mmCIF file of C-alpha atoms in Angstrom:
data_model
loop_
_atom_site.group_PDB
_atom_site.id
_atom_site.type_symbol
_atom_site.label_atom_id
_atom_site.label_comp_id
_atom_site.label_asym_id
_atom_site.label_seq_id
_atom_site.Cartn_x
_atom_site.Cartn_y
_atom_site.Cartn_z
ATOM 1 C CA PRO A 578 0.000 0.000 0.000
ATOM 2 C CA ALA A 579 0.952 3.648 -0.333
ATOM 3 C CA THR A 580 2.677 5.318 2.596
ATOM 4 C CA GLY A 581 3.259 8.931 3.571
ATOM 5 C CA VAL A 582 -0.141 10.004 2.259
ATOM 6 C CA SER A 583 -0.560 13.785 2.549
ATOM 7 C CA THR A 584 -2.719 16.499 1.000
ATOM 8 C CA THR A 585 -0.451 16.681 -2.051
ATOM 9 C CA GLY A 586 1.158 13.286 -2.461
ATOM 10 C CA PHE A 587 2.060 9.787 -1.362
ATOM 11 C CA SER A 588 4.819 7.229 -1.703
ATOM 12 C CA ALA A 589 4.002 4.319 -4.041
ATOM 13 C CA ASN A 590 5.503 1.007 -2.894
ATOM 14 C CA TRP A 591 5.954 -2.423 -4.472
ATOM 15 C CA ASN A 592 7.797 -5.700 -3.972
ATOM 16 C CA ALA A 593 10.884 -6.698 -5.947
ATOM 17 C CA SER A 594 10.356 -8.660 -9.147
ATOM 18 C CA ALA A 595 12.956 -11.400 -9.793
ATOM 19 C CA GLY A 596 15.410 -10.319 -12.478
ATOM 20 C CA ALA A 597 14.106 -6.758 -12.736
ATOM 21 C CA ALA A 598 16.590 -4.072 -13.762
ATOM 22 C CA GLY A 599 14.072 -1.329 -12.976
ATOM 23 C CA TYR A 600 10.420 -0.340 -12.809
ATOM 24 C CA TYR A 601 7.909 1.846 -14.637
ATOM 25 C CA LEU A 602 5.277 3.640 -12.534
ATOM 26 C CA ASP A 603 1.849 4.886 -13.648
ATOM 27 C CA VAL A 604 -0.294 7.196 -11.503
ATOM 28 C CA SER A 605 -3.815 8.018 -12.667
ATOM 29 C CA THR A 606 -7.018 9.673 -11.499
ATOM 30 C CA ASP A 607 -9.096 6.786 -12.860
ATOM 31 C CA ALA A 608 -8.942 3.029 -12.390
ATOM 32 C CA GLY A 609 -8.791 2.490 -16.148
ATOM 33 C CA PHE A 610 -5.587 4.536 -16.391
ATOM 34 C CA THR A 611 -6.899 6.808 -19.143
ATOM 35 C CA ALA A 612 -6.011 10.063 -17.340
ATOM 36 C CA PHE A 613 -2.422 10.065 -16.079
ATOM 37 C CA VAL A 614 -0.918 12.445 -13.557
ATOM 38 C CA SER A 615 1.644 14.636 -15.315
ATOM 39 C CA GLY A 616 5.061 12.974 -15.187
ATOM 40 C CA PHE A 617 3.681 9.612 -14.061
ATOM 41 C CA HIS A 618 2.855 7.787 -17.275
ATOM 42 C CA ASN A 619 5.349 4.989 -17.776
ATOM 43 C CA ARG A 620 7.781 6.844 -15.501
ATOM 44 C CA ASP A 621 11.113 5.047 -15.267
ATOM 45 C CA VAL A 622 11.954 5.110 -11.553
ATOM 46 C CA GLY A 623 15.018 2.851 -11.798
ATOM 47 C CA SER A 624 15.715 -0.086 -9.539
ATOM 48 C CA VAL A 625 13.990 1.257 -6.408
ATOM 49 C CA LEU A 626 10.973 -0.239 -4.606
ATOM 50 C CA ASN A 627 9.145 3.029 -3.922
ATOM 51 C CA CYS A 628 8.633 6.418 -5.486
ATOM 52 C CA ALA A 629 7.168 9.670 -4.189
ATOM 53 C CA ALA A 630 4.257 10.981 -6.240
ATOM 54 C CA GLY A 631 3.736 14.658 -5.494
ATOM 55 C CA VAL A 632 2.068 17.859 -6.648
ATOM 56 C CA LEU A 633 -1.340 16.201 -6.353
ATOM 57 C CA SER A 634 -4.703 17.607 -5.263
ATOM 58 C CA PRO A 635 -6.168 17.351 -1.752
ATOM 59 C CA TYR A 636 -8.799 14.699 -1.165
ATOM 60 C CA THR A 637 -8.567 13.175 -4.586
ATOM 61 C CA ARG A 638 -8.689 9.503 -5.529
ATOM 62 C CA TYR A 639 -5.551 8.246 -7.286
ATOM 63 C CA TYR A 640 -4.465 4.855 -8.586
ATOM 64 C CA TYR A 641 -1.012 3.463 -9.231
ATOM 65 C CA ARG A 642 0.481 0.401 -10.880
ATOM 66 C CA VAL A 643 4.021 -0.783 -11.649
ATOM 67 C CA ARG A 644 5.771 -2.799 -14.362
ATOM 68 C CA ALA A 645 9.210 -4.410 -14.091
ATOM 69 C CA TYR A 646 11.707 -4.307 -16.949
ATOM 70 C CA ASN A 647 15.090 -5.741 -17.936
ATOM 71 C CA ALA A 648 17.016 -6.273 -21.190
ATOM 72 C CA GLY A 649 14.487 -8.956 -22.177
ATOM 73 C CA GLY A 650 11.466 -6.636 -22.039
ATOM 74 C CA THR A 651 8.757 -5.353 -19.745
ATOM 75 C CA SER A 652 6.402 -7.313 -17.468
ATOM 76 C CA GLY A 653 2.662 -6.930 -17.307
ATOM 77 C CA HIS A 654 1.071 -4.464 -14.901
ATOM 78 C CA SER A 655 1.050 -5.086 -11.165
ATOM 79 C CA ASN A 656 -2.178 -4.965 -9.223
ATOM 80 C CA THR A 657 -3.723 -1.496 -8.950
ATOM 81 C CA VAL A 658 -3.557 0.367 -5.638
ATOM 82 C CA GLU A 659 -6.157 3.034 -4.782
ATOM 83 C CA ILE A 660 -5.267 6.059 -2.614
ATOM 84 C CA PHE A 661 -7.128 9.112 -1.367
ATOM 85 C CA THR A 662 -5.006 12.126 -0.528
ATOM 86 C CA ILE A 663 -6.079 13.775 2.711
ATOM 87 C CA PRO A 664 -8.169 16.962 2.781
ATOM 88 C CA ASP A 665 -6.788 20.471 3.215
ATOM 89 C CA THR A 666 -6.335 21.743 6.746
ATOM 90 C CA PRO A 667 -9.292 23.959 7.652
ATOM 91 C CA VAL A 668 -8.844 27.495 9.000
ATOM 92 C CA ALA A 669 -10.491 28.243 12.351
ATOM 93 C CA GLY A 670 -12.417 31.508 12.373
ATOM 94 C CA GLY A 671 -13.585 33.694 15.208
ATOM 95 C CA ALA A 672 -16.129 32.386 17.686
ATOM 96 C CA THR A 673 -19.661 33.752 17.581
ATOM 97 C CA ALA A 674 -22.624 33.684 19.974
ATOM 98 C CA VAL A 675 -20.276 33.909 22.986
ATOM 99 C CA THR A 676 -22.070 33.604 26.347
ATOM 100 C CA ASP A 677 -21.028 32.828 29.903
ATOM 101 C CA THR A 678 -21.448 29.079 29.270
ATOM 102 C CA GLY A 679 -20.486 28.595 25.641
ATOM 103 C CA PHE A 680 -19.864 29.797 22.100
ATOM 104 C CA ALA A 681 -20.113 28.721 18.478
ATOM 105 C CA ALA A 682 -16.814 27.568 16.966
ATOM 106 C CA ASN A 683 -16.492 28.369 13.243
ATOM 107 C CA TRP A 684 -14.089 27.351 10.466
ATOM 108 C CA SER A 685 -13.580 27.333 6.723
ATOM 109 C CA ASP A 686 -13.889 24.350 4.430
ATOM 110 C CA GLY A 687 -11.024 21.857 4.384
ATOM 111 C CA SER A 688 -11.312 21.054 0.675
ATOM 112 C CA GLY A 689 -12.589 17.523 0.204
ATOM 113 C CA ALA A 690 -13.446 16.920 3.850
ATOM 114 C CA ALA A 691 -16.036 14.314 4.746
ATOM 115 C CA GLY A 692 -16.232 15.794 8.244
ATOM 116 C CA TYR A 693 -14.383 17.595 11.014
ATOM 117 C CA TYR A 694 -12.944 16.932 14.469
ATOM 118 C CA VAL A 695 -13.033 19.716 17.089
ATOM 119 C CA ASP A 696 -10.793 20.127 20.142
ATOM 120 C CA VAL A 697 -11.550 22.670 22.889
ATOM 121 C CA SER A 698 -9.049 23.327 25.660
ATOM 122 C CA THR A 699 -8.361 25.662 28.557
ATOM 123 C CA ASP A 700 -4.721 26.011 27.482
ATOM 124 C CA ALA A 701 -3.048 26.972 24.215
ATOM 125 C CA GLY A 702 -1.052 23.713 24.180
ATOM 126 C CA PHE A 703 -4.262 21.654 24.177
ATOM 127 C CA THR A 704 -3.165 19.552 27.144
ATOM 128 C CA ALA A 705 -6.295 20.314 29.239
ATOM 129 C CA LEU A 706 -9.107 19.373 26.846
ATOM 130 C CA VAL A 707 -12.719 20.124 27.731
ATOM 131 C CA SER A 708 -14.789 16.989 28.357
ATOM 132 C CA GLY A 709 -16.644 15.997 25.198
ATOM 133 C CA PHE A 710 -14.409 18.134 22.962
ATOM 134 C CA ASN A 711 -11.364 15.928 22.514
ATOM 135 C CA ASN A 712 -11.385 14.941 18.826
ATOM 136 C CA ARG A 713 -15.169 15.442 18.738
ATOM 137 C CA ASP A 714 -16.608 14.343 15.396
ATOM 138 C CA VAL A 715 -19.106 17.029 14.383
ATOM 139 C CA GLY A 716 -19.767 15.773 10.849
ATOM 140 C CA ASN A 717 -19.591 17.828 7.677
ATOM 141 C CA VAL A 718 -20.525 21.260 9.081
ATOM 142 C CA PHE A 719 -18.657 24.558 9.451
ATOM 143 C CA THR A 720 -19.822 25.537 12.942
ATOM 144 C CA CYS A 721 -20.200 23.710 16.242
ATOM 145 C CA SER A 722 -21.970 24.716 19.454
ATOM 146 C CA VAL A 723 -19.677 24.406 22.481
ATOM 147 C CA THR A 724 -21.606 24.420 25.777
ATOM 148 C CA GLY A 725 -21.159 23.604 29.451
ATOM 149 C CA LEU A 726 -18.275 26.046 29.923
ATOM 150 C CA SER A 727 -17.336 28.342 32.797
ATOM 151 C CA ALA A 728 -17.947 32.099 32.845
ATOM 152 C CA SER A 729 -15.044 34.545 32.375
ATOM 153 C CA THR A 730 -12.719 31.768 31.209
ATOM 154 C CA THR A 731 -10.354 31.669 28.235
ATOM 155 C CA TYR A 732 -10.794 28.704 25.891
ATOM 156 C CA TYR A 733 -9.013 27.644 22.722
ATOM 157 C CA TYR A 734 -10.341 25.609 19.820
ATOM 158 C CA ARG A 735 -8.864 23.966 16.731
ATOM 159 C CA ILE A 736 -10.234 21.849 13.902
ATOM 160 C CA ARG A 737 -9.062 18.907 11.755
ATOM 161 C CA ALA A 738 -10.677 17.731 8.514
ATOM 162 C CA TYR A 739 -11.044 14.028 7.762
ATOM 163 C CA SER A 740 -11.889 11.894 4.766
ATOM 164 C CA GLY A 741 -11.328 8.386 3.464
ATOM 165 C CA GLY A 742 -7.683 9.337 2.912
ATOM 166 C CA GLY A 743 -6.982 10.342 6.502
ATOM 167 C CA THR A 744 -7.003 13.367 8.761
ATOM 168 C CA SER A 745 -5.519 16.790 8.077
ATOM 169 C CA GLY A 746 -3.223 18.637 10.411
ATOM 170 C CA ASN A 747 -4.590 20.929 13.104
ATOM 171 C CA SER A 748 -6.005 24.283 12.099
ATOM 172 C CA ASN A 749 -4.810 27.453 13.739
ATOM 173 C CA ALA A 750 -6.017 27.813 17.336
ATOM 174 C CA THR A 751 -8.680 30.427 18.084
ATOM 175 C CA THR A 752 -8.977 32.063 21.507
ATOM 176 C CA VAL A 753 -12.363 32.732 23.104
ATOM 177 C CA LEU A 754 -13.124 34.474 26.415
ATOM 178 C CA THR A 755 -16.557 33.594 27.768
ATOM 179 C CA THR A 756 -18.610 36.454 29.162
ATOM 180 C CA PRO A 757 -19.062 37.016 32.898
ATOM 181 C CA GLY A 758 -21.936 35.228 34.542
ATOM 182 C CA PRO A 759 -24.997 37.292 35.408
ATOM 183 C CA PRO A 760 -24.855 39.095 38.749
ATOM 184 C CA LEU A 761 -27.179 38.085 41.543
ATOM 185 C CA ALA A 762 -29.480 40.872 42.664
ATOM 186 C CA THR A 763 -30.082 41.164 46.389
#
Protein backbone atom coordinates (compact mmCIF):
# COMPACT_ATOMS: atom_id res chain seq x y z
CA PRO A 1 0.00 0.00 0.00
CA ALA A 2 0.95 3.65 -0.33
CA THR A 3 2.68 5.32 2.60
CA GLY A 4 3.26 8.93 3.57
CA VAL A 5 -0.14 10.00 2.26
CA SER A 6 -0.56 13.78 2.55
CA THR A 7 -2.72 16.50 1.00
CA THR A 8 -0.45 16.68 -2.05
CA GLY A 9 1.16 13.29 -2.46
CA PHE A 10 2.06 9.79 -1.36
CA SER A 11 4.82 7.23 -1.70
CA ALA A 12 4.00 4.32 -4.04
CA ASN A 13 5.50 1.01 -2.89
CA TRP A 14 5.95 -2.42 -4.47
CA ASN A 15 7.80 -5.70 -3.97
CA ALA A 16 10.88 -6.70 -5.95
CA SER A 17 10.36 -8.66 -9.15
CA ALA A 18 12.96 -11.40 -9.79
CA GLY A 19 15.41 -10.32 -12.48
CA ALA A 20 14.11 -6.76 -12.74
CA ALA A 21 16.59 -4.07 -13.76
CA GLY A 22 14.07 -1.33 -12.98
CA TYR A 23 10.42 -0.34 -12.81
CA TYR A 24 7.91 1.85 -14.64
CA LEU A 25 5.28 3.64 -12.53
CA ASP A 26 1.85 4.89 -13.65
CA VAL A 27 -0.29 7.20 -11.50
CA SER A 28 -3.82 8.02 -12.67
CA THR A 29 -7.02 9.67 -11.50
CA ASP A 30 -9.10 6.79 -12.86
CA ALA A 31 -8.94 3.03 -12.39
CA GLY A 32 -8.79 2.49 -16.15
CA PHE A 33 -5.59 4.54 -16.39
CA THR A 34 -6.90 6.81 -19.14
CA ALA A 35 -6.01 10.06 -17.34
CA PHE A 36 -2.42 10.07 -16.08
CA VAL A 37 -0.92 12.45 -13.56
CA SER A 38 1.64 14.64 -15.31
CA GLY A 39 5.06 12.97 -15.19
CA PHE A 40 3.68 9.61 -14.06
CA HIS A 41 2.85 7.79 -17.27
CA ASN A 42 5.35 4.99 -17.78
CA ARG A 43 7.78 6.84 -15.50
CA ASP A 44 11.11 5.05 -15.27
CA VAL A 45 11.95 5.11 -11.55
CA GLY A 46 15.02 2.85 -11.80
CA SER A 47 15.71 -0.09 -9.54
CA VAL A 48 13.99 1.26 -6.41
CA LEU A 49 10.97 -0.24 -4.61
CA ASN A 50 9.15 3.03 -3.92
CA CYS A 51 8.63 6.42 -5.49
CA ALA A 52 7.17 9.67 -4.19
CA ALA A 53 4.26 10.98 -6.24
CA GLY A 54 3.74 14.66 -5.49
CA VAL A 55 2.07 17.86 -6.65
CA LEU A 56 -1.34 16.20 -6.35
CA SER A 57 -4.70 17.61 -5.26
CA PRO A 58 -6.17 17.35 -1.75
CA TYR A 59 -8.80 14.70 -1.17
CA THR A 60 -8.57 13.18 -4.59
CA ARG A 61 -8.69 9.50 -5.53
CA TYR A 62 -5.55 8.25 -7.29
CA TYR A 63 -4.47 4.85 -8.59
CA TYR A 64 -1.01 3.46 -9.23
CA ARG A 65 0.48 0.40 -10.88
CA VAL A 66 4.02 -0.78 -11.65
CA ARG A 67 5.77 -2.80 -14.36
CA ALA A 68 9.21 -4.41 -14.09
CA TYR A 69 11.71 -4.31 -16.95
CA ASN A 70 15.09 -5.74 -17.94
CA ALA A 71 17.02 -6.27 -21.19
CA GLY A 72 14.49 -8.96 -22.18
CA GLY A 73 11.47 -6.64 -22.04
CA THR A 74 8.76 -5.35 -19.75
CA SER A 75 6.40 -7.31 -17.47
CA GLY A 76 2.66 -6.93 -17.31
CA HIS A 77 1.07 -4.46 -14.90
CA SER A 78 1.05 -5.09 -11.17
CA ASN A 79 -2.18 -4.96 -9.22
CA THR A 80 -3.72 -1.50 -8.95
CA VAL A 81 -3.56 0.37 -5.64
CA GLU A 82 -6.16 3.03 -4.78
CA ILE A 83 -5.27 6.06 -2.61
CA PHE A 84 -7.13 9.11 -1.37
CA THR A 85 -5.01 12.13 -0.53
CA ILE A 86 -6.08 13.78 2.71
CA PRO A 87 -8.17 16.96 2.78
CA ASP A 88 -6.79 20.47 3.21
CA THR A 89 -6.33 21.74 6.75
CA PRO A 90 -9.29 23.96 7.65
CA VAL A 91 -8.84 27.50 9.00
CA ALA A 92 -10.49 28.24 12.35
CA GLY A 93 -12.42 31.51 12.37
CA GLY A 94 -13.59 33.69 15.21
CA ALA A 95 -16.13 32.39 17.69
CA THR A 96 -19.66 33.75 17.58
CA ALA A 97 -22.62 33.68 19.97
CA VAL A 98 -20.28 33.91 22.99
CA THR A 99 -22.07 33.60 26.35
CA ASP A 100 -21.03 32.83 29.90
CA THR A 101 -21.45 29.08 29.27
CA GLY A 102 -20.49 28.60 25.64
CA PHE A 103 -19.86 29.80 22.10
CA ALA A 104 -20.11 28.72 18.48
CA ALA A 105 -16.81 27.57 16.97
CA ASN A 106 -16.49 28.37 13.24
CA TRP A 107 -14.09 27.35 10.47
CA SER A 108 -13.58 27.33 6.72
CA ASP A 109 -13.89 24.35 4.43
CA GLY A 110 -11.02 21.86 4.38
CA SER A 111 -11.31 21.05 0.68
CA GLY A 112 -12.59 17.52 0.20
CA ALA A 113 -13.45 16.92 3.85
CA ALA A 114 -16.04 14.31 4.75
CA GLY A 115 -16.23 15.79 8.24
CA TYR A 116 -14.38 17.60 11.01
CA TYR A 117 -12.94 16.93 14.47
CA VAL A 118 -13.03 19.72 17.09
CA ASP A 119 -10.79 20.13 20.14
CA VAL A 120 -11.55 22.67 22.89
CA SER A 121 -9.05 23.33 25.66
CA THR A 122 -8.36 25.66 28.56
CA ASP A 123 -4.72 26.01 27.48
CA ALA A 124 -3.05 26.97 24.22
CA GLY A 125 -1.05 23.71 24.18
CA PHE A 126 -4.26 21.65 24.18
CA THR A 127 -3.17 19.55 27.14
CA ALA A 128 -6.30 20.31 29.24
CA LEU A 129 -9.11 19.37 26.85
CA VAL A 130 -12.72 20.12 27.73
CA SER A 131 -14.79 16.99 28.36
CA GLY A 132 -16.64 16.00 25.20
CA PHE A 133 -14.41 18.13 22.96
CA ASN A 134 -11.36 15.93 22.51
CA ASN A 135 -11.39 14.94 18.83
CA ARG A 136 -15.17 15.44 18.74
CA ASP A 137 -16.61 14.34 15.40
CA VAL A 138 -19.11 17.03 14.38
CA GLY A 139 -19.77 15.77 10.85
CA ASN A 140 -19.59 17.83 7.68
CA VAL A 141 -20.52 21.26 9.08
CA PHE A 142 -18.66 24.56 9.45
CA THR A 143 -19.82 25.54 12.94
CA CYS A 144 -20.20 23.71 16.24
CA SER A 145 -21.97 24.72 19.45
CA VAL A 146 -19.68 24.41 22.48
CA THR A 147 -21.61 24.42 25.78
CA GLY A 148 -21.16 23.60 29.45
CA LEU A 149 -18.28 26.05 29.92
CA SER A 150 -17.34 28.34 32.80
CA ALA A 151 -17.95 32.10 32.85
CA SER A 152 -15.04 34.54 32.38
CA THR A 153 -12.72 31.77 31.21
CA THR A 154 -10.35 31.67 28.24
CA TYR A 155 -10.79 28.70 25.89
CA TYR A 156 -9.01 27.64 22.72
CA TYR A 157 -10.34 25.61 19.82
CA ARG A 158 -8.86 23.97 16.73
CA ILE A 159 -10.23 21.85 13.90
CA ARG A 160 -9.06 18.91 11.75
CA ALA A 161 -10.68 17.73 8.51
CA TYR A 162 -11.04 14.03 7.76
CA SER A 163 -11.89 11.89 4.77
CA GLY A 164 -11.33 8.39 3.46
CA GLY A 165 -7.68 9.34 2.91
CA GLY A 166 -6.98 10.34 6.50
CA THR A 167 -7.00 13.37 8.76
CA SER A 168 -5.52 16.79 8.08
CA GLY A 169 -3.22 18.64 10.41
CA ASN A 170 -4.59 20.93 13.10
CA SER A 171 -6.00 24.28 12.10
CA ASN A 172 -4.81 27.45 13.74
CA ALA A 173 -6.02 27.81 17.34
CA THR A 174 -8.68 30.43 18.08
CA THR A 175 -8.98 32.06 21.51
CA VAL A 176 -12.36 32.73 23.10
CA LEU A 177 -13.12 34.47 26.41
CA THR A 178 -16.56 33.59 27.77
CA THR A 179 -18.61 36.45 29.16
CA PRO A 180 -19.06 37.02 32.90
CA GLY A 181 -21.94 35.23 34.54
CA PRO A 182 -25.00 37.29 35.41
CA PRO A 183 -24.85 39.09 38.75
CA LEU A 184 -27.18 38.08 41.54
CA ALA A 185 -29.48 40.87 42.66
CA THR A 186 -30.08 41.16 46.39
